[in-house]
C-alpha positions as a LaTeX table, in Angstrom:
\begin{tabular}{lrrr}
\hline
Residue & $x$ (\AA) & $y$ (\AA) & $z$ (\AA) \\
\hline
Met1 & 11.28 & 16.95 & $-15.81$ \\
Arg2 & 10.77 & 18.46 & $-12.26$ \\
Val3 & 8.70 & 16.07 & $-10.02$ \\
Leu4 & 6.88 & 17.00 & $-6.83$ \\
Val5 & 6.36 & 14.04 & $-4.60$ \\
Val6 & 3.49 & 14.24 & $-2.01$ \\
Gly7 & 3.65 & 12.32 & 1.09 \\
Ser8 & 6.01 & 11.72 & 4.24 \\
Gly9 & 6.57 & 7.91 & 4.36 \\
Ala10 & 8.84 & 5.14 & 3.31 \\
Arg11 & 6.84 & 4.63 & 0.26 \\
Glu12 & 7.60 & 8.29 & $-0.79$ \\
His13 & 11.18 & 7.90 & 0.05 \\
Ala14 & 11.21 & 4.93 & $-2.25$ \\
Ile15 & 9.59 & 6.89 & $-5.00$ \\
Val16 & 12.14 & 9.73 & $-4.50$ \\
Arg17 & 15.08 & 7.30 & $-4.70$ \\
Ser18 & 13.76 & 5.78 & $-7.87$ \\
Leu19 & 13.16 & 9.14 & $-9.49$ \\
Gln20 & 16.87 & 10.10 & $-8.75$ \\
Ala21 & 17.95 & 7.26 & $-10.85$ \\
Asp22 & 15.78 & 8.46 & $-13.89$ \\
Pro23 & 18.13 & 10.56 & $-16.34$ \\
Asp24 & 15.12 & 12.56 & $-17.59$ \\
Val25 & 14.27 & 13.71 & $-14.10$ \\
Thr26 & 16.07 & 16.95 & $-13.36$ \\
Asp27 & 14.95 & 17.94 & $-10.17$ \\
Ile28 & 12.76 & 16.32 & $-7.16$ \\
Ala29 & 11.00 & 17.85 & $-4.16$ \\
Cys30 & 8.72 & 16.15 & $-1.49$ \\
Val31 & 6.10 & 17.73 & 0.63 \\
Pro32 & 5.98 & 17.62 & 3.71 \\
Gly33 & 8.74 & 14.74 & 3.47 \\
Asn34 & 10.63 & 13.49 & 6.44 \\
Ala35 & 14.28 & 13.67 & 7.97 \\
Gly36 & 15.46 & 10.90 & 5.71 \\
Ile37 & 13.96 & 12.49 & 2.39 \\
Ala38 & 15.29 & 15.92 & 3.35 \\
Ala39 & 18.85 & 14.31 & 3.17 \\
Asp40 & 18.02 & 13.48 & $-0.42$ \\
Val41 & 15.99 & 16.31 & $-1.89$ \\
Arg42 & 14.33 & 19.63 & $-0.86$ \\
Val43 & 11.34 & 19.27 & 1.40 \\
Trp44 & 9.11 & 21.68 & 3.24 \\
Pro45 & 5.96 & 21.67 & 5.48 \\
Val46 & 2.72 & 21.42 & 3.51 \\
Asp47 & $-0.78$ & 20.36 & 4.59 \\
Val48 & $-1.15$ & 17.48 & 1.93 \\
Ala49 & $-4.92$ & 17.20 & 2.66 \\
Ser50 & $-5.37$ & 20.92 & 1.34 \\
Gly51 & $-5.72$ & 21.03 & $-2.48$ \\
Ala52 & $-4.81$ & 24.83 & $-2.38$ \\
Ala53 & $-1.59$ & 24.13 & $-0.26$ \\
Val54 & $-0.44$ & 21.35 & $-2.52$ \\
Val55 & $-1.11$ & 23.56 & $-5.70$ \\
Ala56 & 0.90 & 26.34 & $-4.07$ \\
Ala57 & 3.79 & 24.04 & $-3.44$ \\
Ala58 & 3.70 & 22.65 & $-7.01$ \\
Arg59 & 3.77 & 26.29 & $-8.38$ \\
Asp60 & 6.60 & 27.17 & $-5.89$ \\
Phe61 & 8.63 & 24.28 & $-7.22$ \\
Glu62 & 7.50 & 24.79 & $-10.81$ \\
Ala63 & 6.56 & 21.04 & $-11.04$ \\
Asp64 & 6.24 & 19.31 & $-14.37$ \\
Leu65 & 4.61 & 16.14 & $-12.62$ \\
Val66 & 2.99 & 15.73 & $-9.11$ \\
Val67 & 3.05 & 12.28 & $-7.71$ \\
Ile68 & 0.55 & 11.73 & $-4.75$ \\
Gly69 & 1.57 & 9.01 & $-2.36$ \\
Pro70 & $-0.98$ & 8.77 & 0.39 \\
Glu71 & $-4.59$ & 7.70 & 0.02 \\
Val72 & $-5.98$ & 10.80 & 2.12 \\
Pro73 & $-5.23$ & 13.50 & $-0.33$ \\
Leu74 & $-6.56$ & 11.37 & $-3.11$ \\
Val75 & $-9.75$ & 10.60 & $-1.41$ \\
Leu76 & $-10.25$ & 14.20 & $-0.64$ \\
Gly77 & $-9.72$ & 15.27 & $-4.28$ \\
Val78 & $-6.26$ & 16.96 & $-4.21$ \\
Ala79 & $-5.57$ & 15.30 & $-7.57$ \\
Asp80 & $-8.56$ & 17.14 & $-9.01$ \\
Val81 & $-7.61$ & 20.52 & $-7.66$ \\
Leu82 & $-3.99$ & 20.13 & $-9.07$ \\
Arg83 & $-5.47$ & 19.11 & $-12.55$ \\
Glu84 & $-7.82$ & 22.11 & $-12.48$ \\
Ala85 & $-4.71$ & 24.18 & $-12.06$ \\
Gly86 & $-2.94$ & 22.76 & $-14.93$ \\
Phe87 & $-0.61$ & 20.24 & $-13.50$ \\
Ala88 & 0.09 & 16.71 & $-14.76$ \\
Val89 & $-0.86$ & 14.43 & $-11.72$ \\
Phe90 & $-0.15$ & 10.76 & $-11.07$ \\
Gly91 & $-3.15$ & 9.85 & $-8.80$ \\
Pro92 & $-6.77$ & 9.18 & $-9.38$ \\
Ser93 & $-9.69$ & 11.76 & $-8.92$ \\
Ala94 & $-11.69$ & 11.71 & $-5.83$ \\
Ala95 & $-14.47$ & 10.03 & $-7.45$ \\
Ala96 & $-12.12$ & 7.13 & $-8.67$ \\
Ala97 & $-10.34$ & 6.98 & $-5.36$ \\
Arg98 & $-13.67$ & 5.95 & $-3.68$ \\
Ile99 & $-12.27$ & 2.33 & $-4.87$ \\
Glu100 & $-10.46$ & 2.67 & $-1.51$ \\
Gly101 & $-12.22$ & 5.41 & 0.22 \\
Ser102 & $-15.60$ & 3.52 & 0.38 \\
Lys103 & $-15.57$ & $-0.28$ & 0.78 \\
Ala104 & $-19.15$ & $-0.30$ & $-0.19$ \\
Phe105 & $-18.52$ & 1.59 & $-3.33$ \\
Ala106 & $-15.83$ & $-1.04$ & $-4.15$ \\
Lys107 & $-17.86$ & $-3.87$ & $-3.52$ \\
Asp108 & $-20.59$ & $-2.56$ & $-5.89$ \\
Val109 & $-18.04$ & $-2.06$ & $-8.62$ \\
Met110 & $-16.79$ & $-5.46$ & $-8.14$ \\
Ser111 & $-20.35$ & $-6.94$ & $-8.17$ \\
Val112 & $-21.08$ & $-5.33$ & $-11.46$ \\
Ala113 & $-17.84$ & $-6.13$ & $-12.94$ \\
Gly114 & $-18.15$ & $-9.79$ & $-12.20$ \\
Val115 & $-15.05$ & $-9.85$ & $-9.85$ \\
Arg116 & $-14.71$ & $-12.44$ & $-6.98$ \\
Thr117 & $-14.70$ & $-11.15$ & $-3.56$ \\
Ala118 & $-15.99$ & $-11.83$ & $-0.01$ \\
His119 & $-19.63$ & $-11.81$ & 0.65 \\
Ser120 & $-20.27$ & $-8.67$ & 2.84 \\
Glu121 & $-22.77$ & $-6.65$ & 4.66 \\
Ile122 & $-22.77$ & $-2.91$ & 5.77 \\
Val123 & $-24.04$ & $-2.53$ & 9.37 \\
Asp124 & $-24.74$ & 1.18 & 10.38 \\
Asn125 & $-27.20$ & 0.59 & 13.24 \\
Pro126 & $-25.90$ & $-1.02$ & 16.58 \\
Ala127 & $-29.30$ & $-2.71$ & 16.99 \\
Leu128 & $-28.61$ & $-4.89$ & 13.94 \\
Leu129 & $-25.14$ & $-5.83$ & 14.80 \\
Asp130 & $-25.76$ & $-9.10$ & 16.65 \\
Glu131 & $-28.07$ & $-10.41$ & 13.98 \\
Ala132 & $-25.55$ & $-9.59$ & 11.33 \\
Leu133 & $-22.67$ & $-11.24$ & 13.17 \\
Asp134 & $-24.70$ & $-14.41$ & 13.41 \\
Arg135 & $-24.75$ & $-14.60$ & 9.55 \\
Phe136 & $-20.88$ & $-14.75$ & 9.55 \\
Gly137 & $-18.04$ & $-16.83$ & 11.31 \\
Pro138 & $-16.52$ & $-19.03$ & 12.49 \\
Thr139 & $-13.83$ & $-16.45$ & 11.22 \\
Trp140 & $-15.09$ & $-12.82$ & 11.46 \\
Val141 & $-13.75$ & $-10.08$ & 9.32 \\
Val142 & $-14.74$ & $-6.78$ & 10.72 \\
Lys143 & $-13.66$ & $-3.48$ & 8.61 \\
Asp144 & $-14.21$ & 0.25 & 9.12 \\
Asp145 & $-15.92$ & 1.14 & 5.87 \\
Gly146 & $-13.69$ & 4.14 & 5.39 \\
Leu147 & $-9.92$ & 4.92 & 5.51 \\
Ala148 & $-8.25$ & 3.50 & 8.58 \\
Ala149 & $-4.52$ & 3.37 & 7.49 \\
Gly150 & $-4.54$ & $-0.51$ & 7.48 \\
Lys151 & $-5.49$ & $-0.73$ & 11.14 \\
Gly152 & $-9.22$ & $-0.69$ & 11.01 \\
Val153 & $-9.46$ & $-4.49$ & 10.33 \\
Val154 & $-9.99$ & $-7.25$ & 12.88 \\
Val155 & $-9.86$ & $-10.85$ & 11.69 \\
Thr156 & $-10.79$ & $-13.23$ & 14.48 \\
Thr157 & $-12.51$ & $-16.35$ & 15.49 \\
Asp158 & $-13.52$ & $-14.65$ & 18.68 \\
Arg159 & $-17.14$ & $-13.52$ & 18.18 \\
Ala160 & $-16.86$ & $-11.27$ & 21.30 \\
Ala161 & $-13.64$ & $-9.58$ & 19.92 \\
Ala162 & $-15.41$ & $-9.07$ & 16.61 \\
Arg163 & $-18.37$ & $-7.43$ & 18.40 \\
Asp164 & $-16.22$ & $-5.32$ & 20.40 \\
His165 & $-14.44$ & $-4.00$ & 17.44 \\
Ala166 & $-17.56$ & $-3.35$ & 15.37 \\
Ala167 & $-19.24$ & $-1.61$ & 18.44 \\
Glu168 & $-16.44$ & 0.59 & 18.99 \\
Leu169 & $-16.58$ & 1.80 & 15.25 \\
Leu170 & $-20.41$ & 2.28 & 15.44 \\
Glu171 & $-20.19$ & 4.17 & 18.55 \\
Ile172 & $-18.07$ & 6.88 & 16.90 \\
Gly173 & $-20.44$ & 7.12 & 13.97 \\
Arg174 & $-18.21$ & 4.73 & 11.49 \\
Pro175 & $-20.31$ & 2.03 & 9.45 \\
Val176 & $-18.92$ & $-1.33$ & 9.65 \\
Leu177 & $-18.30$ & $-3.91$ & 6.96 \\
Leu178 & $-18.59$ & $-7.44$ & 7.89 \\
Glu179 & $-17.15$ & $-9.93$ & 5.42 \\
Ser180 & $-16.85$ & $-13.63$ & 5.01 \\
Phe181 & $-13.26$ & $-15.01$ & 5.49 \\
Leu182 & $-11.18$ & $-15.59$ & 2.46 \\
Asp183 & $-8.77$ & $-18.39$ & 2.83 \\
Gly184 & $-5.47$ & $-18.71$ & 1.13 \\
Pro185 & $-2.16$ & $-16.92$ & 0.74 \\
Glu186 & $-2.55$ & $-13.18$ & $-0.06$ \\
Val187 & $-0.95$ & $-11.21$ & $-2.84$ \\
Ser188 & $-0.56$ & $-7.48$ & $-3.43$ \\
Leu189 & $-0.77$ & $-6.69$ & $-7.13$ \\
Phe190 & 0.09 & $-3.07$ & $-8.28$ \\
Cys191 & $-1.25$ & $-2.07$ & $-11.76$ \\
Leu192 & $-0.65$ & 1.19 & $-13.50$ \\
Val193 & $-4.10$ & 2.24 & $-14.92$ \\
Asp194 & $-4.86$ & 4.82 & $-17.42$ \\
Gly195 & $-8.73$ & 4.42 & $-18.16$ \\
Leu196 & $-8.88$ & 1.01 & $-20.02$ \\
Asn197 & $-5.11$ & 0.36 & $-20.21$ \\
Val198 & $-3.58$ & $-1.72$ & $-17.49$ \\
Val199 & 0.12 & $-2.64$ & $-16.93$ \\
Pro200 & 0.90 & $-4.75$ & $-13.95$ \\
Leu201 & 4.07 & $-4.42$ & $-11.77$ \\
Leu202 & 5.70 & $-7.43$ & $-9.93$ \\
Pro203 & 3.32 & $-9.26$ & $-7.41$ \\
Ala204 & 4.41 & $-8.93$ & $-3.73$ \\
Gln205 & 3.22 & $-10.17$ & $-0.30$ \\
Asp206 & 2.73 & $-8.02$ & 2.61 \\
His207 & 2.79 & $-8.96$ & 6.16 \\
Lys208 & 0.08 & $-7.13$ & 8.02 \\
Arg209 & 0.24 & $-8.49$ & 11.65 \\
Val210 & 2.63 & $-6.98$ & 14.15 \\
Gly211 & 4.35 & $-10.10$ & 15.31 \\
Asp212 & 6.33 & $-13.12$ & 14.02 \\
Gly213 & 4.04 & $-15.97$ & 12.86 \\
Asp214 & 1.28 & $-13.35$ & 12.04 \\
Ala215 & 0.60 & $-12.82$ & 15.72 \\
Gly216 & $-1.06$ & $-9.83$ & 17.16 \\
Pro217 & $-3.07$ & $-7.02$ & 15.65 \\
Asn218 & $-3.03$ & $-5.73$ & 12.09 \\
Thr219 & $-0.76$ & $-2.84$ & 11.25 \\
Gly220 & $-0.23$ & $-0.66$ & 8.21 \\
Gly221 & 2.38 & $-3.36$ & 7.12 \\
Met222 & 5.44 & $-4.86$ & 8.85 \\
Gly223 & 7.34 & $-5.99$ & 5.70 \\
Ala224 & 6.99 & $-7.27$ & 2.10 \\
Tyr225 & 8.89 & $-9.12$ & $-0.51$ \\
Thr226 & 8.79 & $-9.65$ & $-4.24$ \\
Pro227 & 8.53 & $-11.55$ & $-6.64$ \\
Leu228 & 6.51 & $-14.62$ & $-5.21$ \\
Pro229 & 8.11 & $-17.97$ & $-5.89$ \\
Trp230 & 4.83 & $-19.82$ & $-5.07$ \\
Leu231 & 2.65 & $-17.69$ & $-7.71$ \\
Asp232 & 2.82 & $-18.96$ & $-11.26$ \\
Ala233 & 2.53 & $-16.67$ & $-14.10$ \\
Gln234 & $-0.75$ & $-17.92$ & $-15.30$ \\
Thr235 & $-2.39$ & $-16.98$ & $-11.90$ \\
Ala236 & $-0.73$ & $-13.62$ & $-11.94$ \\
Asp237 & $-2.04$ & $-13.15$ & $-15.38$ \\
Ser238 & $-5.51$ & $-14.09$ & $-14.35$ \\
Ile239 & $-5.54$ & $-11.26$ & $-11.63$ \\
Val240 & $-4.98$ & $-8.76$ & $-14.27$ \\
Thr241 & $-7.57$ & $-9.96$ & $-16.66$ \\
Gly242 & $-10.12$ & $-11.36$ & $-14.31$ \\
Val243 & $-9.81$ & $-8.54$ & $-11.78$ \\
Val244 & $-8.09$ & $-5.50$ & $-12.51$ \\
Glu245 & $-9.09$ & $-5.08$ & $-16.16$ \\
Pro246 & $-12.83$ & $-5.70$ & $-15.41$ \\
Val247 & $-12.77$ & $-3.13$ & $-12.53$ \\
Ala248 & $-11.06$ & $-0.66$ & $-14.78$ \\
Arg249 & $-13.76$ & $-1.11$ & $-17.49$ \\
Glu250 & $-16.54$ & $-0.70$ & $-14.93$ \\
Met251 & $-14.98$ & 2.58 & $-13.60$ \\
Val252 & $-14.94$ & 3.92 & $-17.02$ \\
Ala253 & $-18.37$ & 2.79 & $-17.74$ \\
Arg254 & $-19.47$ & 4.89 & $-14.57$ \\
Gly255 & $-17.86$ & 7.89 & $-15.78$ \\
Val256 & $-15.07$ & 7.75 & $-13.24$ \\
Pro257 & $-12.01$ & 6.43 & $-15.05$ \\
Phe258 & $-9.09$ & 5.53 & $-12.90$ \\
Ser259 & $-5.70$ & 7.12 & $-13.52$ \\
Gly260 & $-2.88$ & 6.18 & $-11.31$ \\
Leu261 & $-1.80$ & 2.99 & $-9.28$ \\
Leu262 & $-4.66$ & 0.53 & $-8.64$ \\
Tyr263 & $-3.66$ & $-1.97$ & $-5.90$ \\
Ala264 & $-5.63$ & $-5.14$ & $-5.72$ \\
Gly265 & $-5.21$ & $-7.15$ & $-2.37$ \\
Leu266 & $-6.23$ & $-10.69$ & $-2.97$ \\
Ala267 & $-6.45$ & $-14.10$ & $-1.47$ \\
Ile268 & $-5.68$ & $-17.08$ & $-3.75$ \\
Gly269 & $-8.03$ & $-19.83$ & $-2.54$ \\
Val270 & $-9.06$ & $-23.12$ & $-4.18$ \\
Glu271 & $-11.54$ & $-21.32$ & $-6.37$ \\
Gly272 & $-8.78$ & $-18.73$ & $-7.70$ \\
Pro273 & $-8.11$ & $-15.16$ & $-6.81$ \\
Ala274 & $-10.61$ & $-13.32$ & $-4.76$ \\
Val275 & $-10.34$ & $-9.74$ & $-3.82$ \\
Val276 & $-9.85$ & $-8.60$ & $-0.29$ \\
Glu277 & $-9.60$ & $-4.80$ & $-1.04$ \\
Phe278 & $-8.47$ & $-2.23$ & $-3.40$ \\
Asn279 & $-6.31$ & 0.67 & $-2.82$ \\
Cys280 & $-6.03$ & 3.80 & $-4.98$ \\
Arg281 & $-2.27$ & 4.21 & $-4.57$ \\
Phe282 & 1.13 & 2.62 & $-4.08$ \\
Gly283 & 1.14 & 0.35 & $-1.04$ \\
Asp284 & 3.61 & 0.62 & 1.94 \\
Pro285 & 5.88 & $-1.50$ & 2.45 \\
Glu286 & 5.25 & $-3.23$ & $-0.83$ \\
Thr287 & 6.57 & $-0.27$ & $-2.90$ \\
Gln288 & 9.79 & $-0.15$ & $-1.43$ \\
Ala289 & 10.67 & $-3.85$ & $-2.45$ \\
Val290 & 8.89 & $-3.61$ & $-5.89$ \\
Leu291 & 10.64 & $-0.48$ & $-7.01$ \\
Ala292 & 14.07 & $-1.87$ & $-5.86$ \\
Leu293 & 13.73 & $-4.25$ & $-8.73$ \\
Leu294 & 12.37 & $-1.91$ & $-11.46$ \\
Thr295 & 15.02 & $-0.96$ & $-14.02$ \\
Thr296 & 12.81 & 1.13 & $-16.31$ \\
Pro297 & 13.15 & 4.77 & $-15.29$ \\
Leu298 & 10.33 & 5.59 & $-13.02$ \\
Gly299 & 9.67 & 9.27 & $-14.02$ \\
Gly300 & 8.69 & 8.29 & $-17.66$ \\
Val301 & 6.42 & 5.67 & $-16.26$ \\
Leu302 & 4.56 & 7.91 & $-14.00$ \\
Arg303 & 4.33 & 10.65 & $-16.65$ \\
Ala304 & 3.00 & 8.18 & $-19.13$ \\
Val305 & 0.13 & 7.54 & $-16.76$ \\
Ala306 & $-0.51$ & 10.97 & $-16.01$ \\
Asp307 & $-0.58$ & 12.07 & $-19.66$ \\
Gly308 & $-2.77$ & 9.22 & $-20.77$ \\
Thr309 & $-0.29$ & 7.48 & $-22.97$ \\
Leu310 & 0.40 & 4.31 & $-20.92$ \\
Asp311 & $-0.50$ & 2.10 & $-24.16$ \\
Arg312 & 2.49 & 3.69 & $-25.66$ \\
Leu313 & 4.91 & 2.91 & $-22.86$ \\
Pro314 & 7.42 & 0.02 & $-23.73$ \\
Ala315 & 7.37 & $-3.04$ & $-21.68$ \\
Leu316 & 8.70 & $-2.52$ & $-18.10$ \\
Gln317 & 12.10 & $-4.17$ & $-17.35$ \\
Trp318 & 13.08 & $-5.64$ & $-14.14$ \\
Arg319 & 16.23 & $-6.82$ & $-12.55$ \\
Asp320 & 16.52 & $-10.62$ & $-11.76$ \\
Gly321 & 16.52 & $-11.55$ & $-8.23$ \\
Ser322 & 14.37 & $-10.89$ & $-5.08$ \\
Ala323 & 13.69 & $-7.73$ & $-2.95$ \\
Ile324 & 12.37 & $-7.60$ & 0.74 \\
Thr325 & 11.29 & $-4.67$ & 2.96 \\
Val326 & 11.43 & $-4.92$ & 6.72 \\
Val327 & 9.73 & $-2.19$ & 8.81 \\
Leu328 & 11.20 & $-0.78$ & 12.09 \\
Ala329 & 8.38 & 0.12 & 14.25 \\
Ala330 & 8.30 & 2.40 & 17.46 \\
Asn331 & 7.67 & 1.18 & 20.90 \\
Asn332 & 3.85 & 0.36 & 21.34 \\
Tyr333 & 3.08 & 0.43 & 17.49 \\
Pro334 & 0.31 & $-0.36$ & 16.30 \\
Gly335 & $-1.01$ & 1.43 & 19.43 \\
Thr336 & 0.01 & 5.01 & 20.29 \\
Pro337 & 3.60 & 4.99 & 19.38 \\
Arg338 & 6.30 & 6.41 & 21.63 \\
Thr339 & 8.17 & 9.22 & 19.73 \\
Gly340 & 11.34 & 11.28 & 20.23 \\
Asp341 & 13.62 & 8.42 & 20.85 \\
Pro342 & 17.07 & 8.57 & 19.12 \\
Ile343 & 17.85 & 6.52 & 15.99 \\
Thr344 & 21.39 & 5.49 & 15.07 \\
Gly345 & 22.92 & 3.50 & 12.41 \\
Ala346 & 20.14 & 4.28 & 9.59 \\
Thr347 & 22.56 & 5.55 & 7.07 \\
Gly348 & 22.82 & 4.37 & 3.55 \\
Pro349 & 20.51 & 3.70 & 0.37 \\
Glu350 & 18.90 & 0.61 & 2.16 \\
Tyr351 & 17.01 & 2.78 & 4.64 \\
Met352 & 13.86 & 4.25 & 3.62 \\
His353 & 12.66 & 6.80 & 6.26 \\
Ala354 & 9.14 & 7.02 & 7.36 \\
Gly355 & 8.36 & 8.30 & 11.14 \\
Thr356 & 11.66 & 10.42 & 11.53 \\
Ala357 & 12.60 & 13.76 & 12.39 \\
Leu358 & 15.62 & 15.98 & 13.30 \\
Arg359 & 15.61 & 17.37 & 16.73 \\
Asp360 & 18.51 & 19.53 & 18.01 \\
Gly361 & 20.57 & 17.89 & 15.11 \\
Arg362 & 19.69 & 14.33 & 16.19 \\
Leu363 & 17.57 & 11.75 & 14.23 \\
Val364 & 14.62 & 10.71 & 16.34 \\
Ser365 & 11.48 & 8.71 & 16.05 \\
Ala366 & 8.37 & 10.68 & 15.04 \\
Gly367 & 5.62 & 8.06 & 14.08 \\
Gly368 & 4.65 & 4.34 & 14.33 \\
Arg369 & 6.41 & 2.96 & 11.37 \\
Val370 & 9.79 & 4.46 & 11.80 \\
Leu371 & 11.64 & 3.40 & 8.73 \\
Ser372 & 12.09 & 0.50 & 6.18 \\
Val373 & 15.18 & $-1.62$ & 5.37 \\
Val374 & 15.29 & $-2.91$ & 1.75 \\
Gly375 & 17.55 & $-5.94$ & 0.90 \\
Val376 & 18.09 & $-7.02$ & $-2.65$ \\
Ala377 & 19.88 & $-10.32$ & $-3.79$ \\
Asp378 & 19.83 & $-12.89$ & $-6.35$ \\
Asp379 & 17.21 & $-15.01$ & $-4.39$ \\
Leu380 & 14.75 & $-14.50$ & $-1.43$ \\
Ala381 & 16.99 & $-16.13$ & 1.11 \\
Gly382 & 19.73 & $-13.71$ & 0.08 \\
Ala383 & 17.47 & $-10.68$ & 0.13 \\
Arg384 & 16.43 & $-11.71$ & 3.68 \\
Ala385 & 20.02 & $-11.81$ & 4.88 \\
Asp386 & 20.81 & $-8.51$ & 3.26 \\
Ala387 & 17.79 & $-6.70$ & 4.92 \\
Tyr388 & 18.37 & $-8.15$ & 8.37 \\
Ala389 & 22.09 & $-7.44$ & 8.41 \\
Ala390 & 21.05 & $-3.73$ & 7.63 \\
Met391 & 18.43 & $-3.96$ & 10.46 \\
Asp392 & 21.18 & $-5.02$ & 12.80 \\
Arg393 & 22.98 & $-1.85$ & 12.21 \\
Val394 & 20.20 & 0.39 & 13.51 \\
His395 & 19.25 & 1.00 & 17.07 \\
Leu396 & 16.15 & 2.54 & 18.26 \\
Pro397 & 15.05 & 2.11 & 22.09 \\
Gly398 & 11.94 & 0.13 & 22.24 \\
Gly399 & 11.88 & $-0.44$ & 18.46 \\
His400 & 10.80 & $-3.74$ & 17.03 \\
Phe401 & 10.39 & $-5.62$ & 13.78 \\
Arg402 & 9.37 & $-8.95$ & 12.48 \\
Thr403 & 12.23 & $-11.53$ & 11.98 \\
Asp404 & 10.07 & $-13.72$ & 9.55 \\
Ile405 & 9.36 & $-11.42$ & 6.58 \\
Gly406 & 9.42 & $-13.77$ & 3.41 \\
Leu407 & 10.79 & $-16.73$ & 5.53 \\
Ala408 & 7.83 & $-19.12$ & 4.61 \\
Ala409 & 8.31 & $-18.33$ & 0.84 \\
Ala410 & 12.09 & $-18.66$ & 1.24 \\
Glu411 & 11.71 & $-21.95$ & 2.82 \\
Gly412 & 8.92 & $-23.26$ & 0.39 \\
Arg413 & 6.16 & $-23.40$ & 2.86 \\
Ile414 & 3.65 & $-21.28$ & 0.87 \\
Ser415 & 1.59 & $-22.77$ & $-1.98$ \\
Val416 & $-1.54$ & $-22.10$ & $-3.77$ \\
Pro417 & $-4.30$ & $-24.26$ & $-2.56$ \\
Ser418 & $-5.91$ & $-26.72$ & $-5.06$ \\
Arg419 & $-9.14$ & $-28.72$ & $-5.35$ \\
Ala420 & $-9.11$ & $-31.96$ & $-3.89$ \\
Gly421 & $-8.10$ & $-34.44$ & $-6.42$ \\
Ser422 & $-6.66$ & $-32.08$ & $-8.72$ \\
\hline
\end{tabular}
């Protein structure tokens, strides 16, 4: 099987690496890829937002399967164009990708499906903003209603900061979603979905804030770990049966069945799981950790979803232990990152490249999240030690990373809240 991977991040590098371990995958290419991916497989520049350009790449490579990593081409309908051209695709249609592309659409799906989520309101008129803000708080959650690469969200107890963010979005013509704040630890659960069939992967936890102790602004993700020692199997199962399966059924009922990876981001509060958001693809940086523990060959898994045969896929197999991803970011990220700085020491299978490029034969930074370091060990403490030892071997001027990814879980400081007296 020849597999074309679409994307240029550490998520796609992790997918490529996992596909390389599948004996049934005979060749892999990635468009547009990055400098690290180019060291593993063939890459070439392609506008991944263009269905015609991706179809041309798939034809050039003679792909048997196309795996789309990022959300933008999915929301823009690249998977539809590929399917119309006769290619097997891992990734949802544009209509189904609205589960991520429009938070208002996702809220409506969840409402009809009976899935718990935050109370929300859409504001598209600046004159109505202050009145709407008064109905929320004391912690305000302000989101861009469209795609924002994980950085369009402000969670704050400062009403003025919430108002400023909302006003900035409205000024550039972006509708604003106001939500009630969901308390409790967050969980990322990836599920393979093929219409009504749902197969969960290992639950993970992402670290969105840029600084240690969850300080600073939101990012696209600064690190993740899996599995979650504080999440019991019963609660994990309830996310599948009470959240993902009802949403999958509702998508089918609407005539927009989901095919691909449905990512539920949830908060686990005293009332149980509640959805923070849905994504229509593998998450980054959780993918790097989750795939590090998957022993079932990935190519066959993704092809089963693309072919609509997920119900015939044998149970997924996982290695024991823990995996962790730590992200190295460029100077000034999540603001406008400084690029072009030299990177040294990032050689080995534990490094998944994202914002990297080769210039005059030197590896340099070319984006905000530069690379991910993956550690795997028998337990979370060991995986942390493995990842941070690898991070210490990398040098990037002005680069920064969090030192506390997975720390609270490793020290037993995370628990699911319970009702008083229970």
